[in-house]
Tab-separated table of C-alpha atoms in Angstrom:
chain	number	residue	atom	x	y	z
A	612	ILE	CA	52.075	60.946	-27.556
A	613	GLN	CA	50.621	59.958	-23.937
A	614	LEU	CA	52.663	63.057	-22.282
A	615	LEU	CA	51.005	65.089	-24.876
A	616	LYS	CA	47.363	63.380	-24.241
A	617	GLU	CA	48.144	64.451	-20.397
A	618	LYS	CA	48.580	67.459	-20.579
A	619	VAL	CA	45.543	68.129	-23.135
A	620	ILE	CA	42.945	66.271	-20.946
A	621	ALA	CA	44.466	68.157	-17.504
A	622	ASP	CA	44.171	71.215	-18.994
A	623	LEU	CA	40.237	70.664	-19.787
A	624	ALA	CA	39.450	69.310	-16.455
A	625	LEU	CA	41.147	72.422	-14.720
A	626	LYS	CA	38.816	74.624	-16.773
A	627	HIS	CA	36.150	72.212	-15.916
A	628	GLY	CA	36.529	72.727	-12.290
A	629	VAL	CA	38.307	69.158	-11.900
A	630	PRO	CA	41.330	69.308	-9.603
A	631	SER	CA	43.737	67.896	-11.594
A	632	ASN	CA	47.428	67.878	-11.790
A	633	LYS	CA	48.911	71.222	-13.926
A	634	ILE	CA	51.276	69.943	-16.616
A	635	LEU	CA	52.928	73.634	-17.656
A	636	TYR	CA	55.000	71.267	-21.061
A	637	VAL	CA	55.140	68.956	-23.322
A	638	ASP	CA	58.127	67.754	-25.639
A	639	ILE	CA	57.619	64.673	-27.967
A	640	SER	CA	59.559	66.094	-30.594
A	641	ARG	CA	63.022	64.545	-29.756
A	642	LYS	CA	64.767	67.731	-31.381
A	643	ASN	CA	66.473	69.091	-28.752
A	644	TYR	CA	66.906	65.562	-26.551
A	645	PRO	CA	66.437	61.973	-27.485
A	646	PHE	CA	63.737	61.699	-25.256
A	647	ASP	CA	60.229	62.923	-24.397
A	648	PHE	CA	59.530	65.099	-21.465
A	649	GLN	CA	56.628	66.867	-19.598
A	650	VAL	CA	57.417	69.410	-16.804
A	651	GLN	CA	54.175	69.871	-14.205
A	652	GLU	CA	54.012	72.270	-11.174
A	653	LYS	CA	54.706	69.844	-7.763
A	654	PHE	CA	50.559	69.627	-6.610
A	655	ARG	CA	50.039	69.251	-2.867
A	656	GLY	CA	48.218	66.152	-0.526
A	657	VAL	CA	48.181	63.231	0.008
A	658	ASP	CA	48.358	59.798	-1.113
A	659	ALA	CA	45.542	57.989	0.729
A	660	GLU	CA	46.970	54.758	-0.970
A	661	LYS	CA	50.442	55.064	1.034
A	662	ILE	CA	48.942	57.299	4.325
A	663	PHE	CA	45.461	57.355	6.212
A	664	ASN	CA	45.233	58.378	10.059
A	665	GLY	CA	41.852	59.209	9.544
A	666	THR	CA	38.456	57.438	10.320
A	667	LYS	CA	36.265	55.156	8.037
A	668	ASP	CA	33.621	57.979	7.872
A	669	ASP	CA	36.914	60.591	6.742
A	670	TYR	CA	37.146	57.429	4.328
A	671	ASP	CA	33.991	57.811	3.106
A	672	LYS	CA	34.297	61.328	3.036
A	673	TYR	CA	36.987	60.882	0.678
A	674	SER	CA	35.253	58.048	-1.707
A	675	PHE	CA	32.100	60.548	-2.034
A	676	ASN	CA	34.272	63.491	-3.157
A	677	ILE	CA	35.737	61.103	-5.743
A	678	GLY	CA	31.713	60.491	-6.997
A	679	GLN	CA	31.505	64.202	-7.598
A	680	ILE	CA	34.624	64.314	-9.151
A	681	ILE	CA	33.199	61.333	-11.432
A	682	ALA	CA	30.207	63.433	-12.240
A	683	LYS	CA	32.220	66.841	-13.197
A	684	MET	CA	34.595	65.011	-15.454
A	685	GLY	CA	31.258	63.012	-17.163
A	686	ALA	CA	29.774	66.779	-17.936
A	687	ILE	CA	33.035	67.233	-20.140
A	688	THR	CA	31.439	65.360	-23.429
A	689	PHE	CA	32.593	64.636	-26.553
A	690	SER	CA	32.388	63.005	-29.916
A	691	GLY	CA	33.302	59.918	-30.525
A	692	TYR	CA	34.019	56.965	-27.864
A	693	GLY	CA	36.956	55.346	-26.351
A	694	HIS	CA	40.853	55.987	-27.135
A	695	PHE	CA	41.177	59.706	-27.715
A	696	ASP	CA	42.149	59.734	-31.597
A	697	ASP	CA	46.134	60.088	-31.981
A	698	SER	CA	46.579	62.424	-35.250
A	699	LEU	CA	43.952	64.569	-33.290
A	700	LEU	CA	45.795	65.194	-30.154
A	701	LEU	CA	48.348	66.042	-31.908
A	702	GLN	CA	46.388	68.992	-32.629
A	703	ASN	CA	45.589	69.495	-28.691
A	704	LYS	CA	42.176	67.964	-29.636
A	705	LEU	CA	40.498	65.283	-28.431
A	706	GLN	CA	37.953	63.083	-30.150
A	707	GLY	CA	36.957	59.450	-29.456
A	708	GLU	CA	38.286	56.900	-32.400
A	709	HIS	CA	35.915	54.992	-31.840
A	710	SER	CA	31.758	55.022	-33.199
A	711	SER	CA	30.155	53.257	-30.466
A	712	PHE	CA	31.056	52.392	-26.781
A	713	PHE	CA	30.271	48.958	-27.503
A	714	GLU	CA	33.168	49.094	-30.302
A	715	TYR	CA	35.975	50.264	-27.113
A	716	ILE	CA	34.227	48.311	-24.687
A	717	SER	CA	34.536	45.247	-26.583
A	718	LEU	CA	38.203	45.578	-27.436
A	719	GLU	CA	40.481	42.649	-27.379
A	720	LEU	CA	37.657	41.278	-25.050
A	721	GLU	CA	37.174	37.476	-26.391
A	722	ALA	CA	41.049	37.032	-26.657
A	723	GLN	CA	41.628	38.036	-22.919
A	724	VAL	CA	38.766	35.553	-22.098
A	725	LYS	CA	40.225	33.254	-23.884
A	726	THR	CA	43.306	33.822	-21.874
A	727	ILE	CA	41.675	33.642	-19.126
A	728	VAL	CA	40.080	30.437	-20.426
A	729	ASN	CA	43.320	28.540	-20.924
A	730	ASN	CA	44.836	29.135	-17.989
A	731	ASN	CA	42.024	27.394	-16.320
A	732	PHE	CA	40.762	29.686	-14.409
A	733	LEU	CA	37.149	29.818	-16.102
A	734	SER	CA	35.707	26.990	-18.336
A	735	SER	CA	35.210	26.923	-21.679
A	736	GLN	CA	31.528	27.392	-21.429
A	737	THR	CA	31.657	30.034	-19.021
A	738	GLY	CA	33.692	31.665	-21.094
A	739	GLU	CA	31.582	31.484	-23.671
A	740	GLU	CA	28.655	32.894	-21.083
A	741	ILE	CA	30.866	35.476	-20.270
A	742	LEU	CA	30.438	37.111	-24.582
A	743	LYS	CA	26.994	36.306	-24.351
A	744	ILE	CA	26.356	38.753	-21.673
A	745	PHE	CA	28.240	41.730	-23.096
A	746	GLU	CA	26.252	40.589	-26.469
A	747	SER	CA	23.552	41.300	-24.369
A	748	HIS	CA	24.551	43.854	-23.098
A	749	LYS	CA	25.163	46.175	-26.256
A	750	GLN	CA	22.530	48.557	-26.523
A	751	LEU	CA	22.480	49.259	-22.250
A	752	ILE	CA	26.473	50.263	-23.157
A	753	ASN	CA	25.917	52.444	-26.103
A	754	SER	CA	23.199	54.154	-24.092
A	755	GLY	CA	24.266	57.474	-23.208
A	756	GLN	CA	26.355	60.686	-24.066
A	757	SER	CA	30.344	60.253	-24.189
A	758	GLY	CA	32.011	62.037	-21.003
A	759	LEU	CA	35.489	61.934	-19.665
A	760	VAL	CA	36.554	58.794	-18.119
A	761	HIS	CA	39.811	58.689	-16.196
A	762	TYR	CA	39.656	54.565	-15.899
A	763	ASP	CA	42.381	54.779	-13.335
A	764	LEU	CA	40.839	56.287	-10.200
A	765	ALA	CA	42.956	54.100	-7.769
A	766	ASP	CA	44.130	55.752	-4.755
A	767	HIS	CA	48.002	55.925	-5.728
A	768	ASN	CA	46.469	58.627	-8.524
A	769	LEU	CA	44.993	61.044	-6.794
A	770	ARG	CA	46.071	63.196	-3.691
A	771	PHE	CA	43.777	64.763	-0.695
A	772	ASP	CA	43.588	67.117	1.857
A	773	PRO	CA	44.245	65.008	5.085
A	774	LYS	CA	42.002	68.017	6.803
A	775	THR	CA	38.804	68.001	4.507
A	776	TYR	CA	39.596	64.717	3.197
A	777	LYS	CA	38.724	66.361	-0.317
A	778	VAL	CA	40.332	65.447	-3.995
A	779	VAL	CA	43.132	68.049	-4.231
A	780	ALA	CA	44.534	66.320	-7.668
A	781	VAL	CA	43.750	63.800	-10.313
A	782	TYR	CA	46.465	62.643	-12.240
A	783	ASP	CA	47.877	59.840	-14.560
A	784	TRP	CA	45.626	60.473	-17.236
A	785	GLU	CA	47.424	58.010	-19.538
A	786	ALA	CA	44.540	55.791	-19.290
A	787	ALA	CA	41.791	58.004	-19.806
A	788	VAL	CA	39.218	57.780	-22.478
A	789	CYS	CA	35.696	58.935	-23.160
A	790	GLY	CA	32.474	57.329	-22.890
A	791	ASP	CA	30.195	56.280	-20.301
A	792	PRO	CA	30.881	57.908	-16.580
A	793	CYS	CA	29.523	54.404	-14.722
A	794	LEU	CA	33.128	53.101	-16.123
A	795	ASP	CA	34.805	54.687	-13.474
A	796	LEU	CA	32.166	54.824	-10.742
A	797	ALA	CA	32.246	50.902	-11.738
A	798	SER	CA	35.888	50.303	-12.343
A	799	SER	CA	37.405	52.972	-9.137
A	800	PRO	CA	36.359	50.463	-6.254
A	801	THR	CA	38.206	47.513	-7.870
A	802	TRP	CA	41.444	48.878	-6.888
A	803	LYS	CA	43.283	48.626	-3.528
A	804	THR	CA	41.396	50.451	-1.000
A	805	LYS	CA	41.371	51.405	2.958
A	806	TYR	CA	37.680	50.612	3.125
A	807	PRO	CA	35.118	49.959	0.616
A	808	ARG	CA	33.974	52.390	-2.125
A	809	GLN	CA	31.271	51.413	-3.862
A	810	GLU	CA	28.551	52.521	-1.862
A	811	LYS	CA	29.944	56.099	-1.003
A	812	LEU	CA	30.849	56.677	-4.901
A	813	ILE	CA	27.404	56.275	-6.000
A	814	LYS	CA	26.237	58.894	-3.165
A	815	GLY	CA	28.734	60.864	-4.461
A	816	TYR	CA	28.002	61.286	-7.999
A	817	LEU	CA	23.917	61.091	-7.564
A	818	SER	CA	24.891	64.236	-5.444
A	819	LEU	CA	25.534	65.761	-8.495
A	820	LYS	CA	24.015	63.836	-11.560
A	821	GLU	CA	20.321	62.115	-11.638
A	822	LYS	CA	20.013	58.408	-11.524
A	823	PRO	CA	21.317	57.183	-14.936
A	824	ASP	CA	18.678	54.798	-16.149
A	825	HIS	CA	19.693	50.904	-15.046
A	826	LEU	CA	22.787	52.087	-13.160
A	827	GLU	CA	22.922	48.853	-11.355
A	828	GLU	CA	22.959	46.654	-14.299
A	829	LYS	CA	26.169	48.982	-15.734
A	830	ILE	CA	28.138	48.822	-12.801
A	831	ASN	CA	27.885	45.408	-12.792
A	832	ILE	CA	29.027	44.907	-16.979
A	833	TYR	CA	31.894	46.893	-15.827
A	834	ARG	CA	33.482	46.146	-13.079
A	835	LEU	CA	33.296	42.655	-15.324
A	836	ARG	CA	34.997	44.104	-17.622
A	837	THR	CA	37.782	45.726	-15.785
A	838	ILE	CA	38.306	42.642	-14.123
A	839	ILE	CA	38.853	40.365	-17.428
A	840	TRP	CA	41.626	42.459	-18.931
A	841	LYS	CA	42.899	43.375	-14.910
A	842	ILE	CA	43.553	39.551	-14.620
A	843	VAL	CA	45.004	38.930	-17.927
A	844	HIS	CA	47.850	41.336	-16.903
A	845	ASN	CA	48.053	39.547	-13.463
A	846	ILE	CA	48.226	36.440	-15.269
A	847	LYS	CA	50.866	37.984	-18.146
A	848	PHE	CA	53.435	39.409	-14.748
A	849	ASN	CA	52.348	35.881	-12.567
A	850	LEU	CA	50.372	38.123	-10.286
A	851	VAL	CA	47.711	36.169	-9.504
A	852	ASN	CA	46.581	35.307	-6.099
A	853	PRO	CA	43.440	33.968	-3.920
A	854	GLU	CA	41.971	37.937	-3.440
A	855	ARG	CA	42.482	38.634	-6.824
A	856	MET	CA	40.483	35.275	-7.732
A	857	LYS	CA	37.643	36.440	-5.212
A	858	ARG	CA	37.341	39.831	-7.564
A	859	LEU	CA	36.667	37.960	-10.401
A	860	GLN	CA	34.217	35.385	-8.708
A	861	SER	CA	32.435	38.449	-7.198
A	862	ALA	CA	31.504	40.334	-11.184
A	863	LEU	CA	30.376	36.787	-12.159
A	864	ASP	CA	28.272	36.612	-9.383
A	865	PRO	CA	25.602	39.032	-10.997
A	866	TYR	CA	25.485	36.552	-13.916
A	867	LYS	CA	25.681	33.342	-11.888
A	868	LEU	CA	28.359	32.321	-13.105
A	869	LYS	CA	31.248	30.398	-10.986
A	870	MET	CA	35.570	29.885	-11.488
A	871	ASN	CA	37.346	26.964	-12.113
A	872	ILE	CA	37.764	26.022	-8.312
């Protein structure tokens, strides 16, 4: 059903002026072929993760534009939060299956923190403090309307024009959810970037939208949540390295917490 989800979201994004891939056809019936498939138009642009010949200023323009796209996506609103309801997707409808954004953000949180603790990257006391931090931010996480969140805005899921350094395609909507757009502001810089992205991303967002209340607090808590699931993924596939551990510590710094050394 993820293939259908991508088409419904991509169609909606294009309708609201978000540069997206155009998916022409999806078949998940398996009546004619023993597999699911989708057909989409070939999109133009360059993958900045593979090829970027511009300057830092050019990359900043690109990051600024990503921030603007996050603002445009956030303006596409929904009822409900978190994952989109599969049964409604089959009717080409998008609605969050959770009643609050905190309900989505806290999914598997306790188990993921426990995994990091059990692998000796965090003490049990620090793990407990992290859970308390999320609980204390519940009201903040639940503030605001539910908008479109890509939640995988890495350079390899974007294409840019090498002349203007503007995004010409956002794709791979598989991880998309509905909720606070600040989740994209916080998570996008956690992927591999050529230059630091956070500052320009926020400036791009604020060029189109008013500054959300408690923006810094939101970015801190959403960055921590993103890094937690990424570290668990790294542990599962034996991908832990010093750089990824450094990102975990950076996410803990606002809360004055330390990893196990």
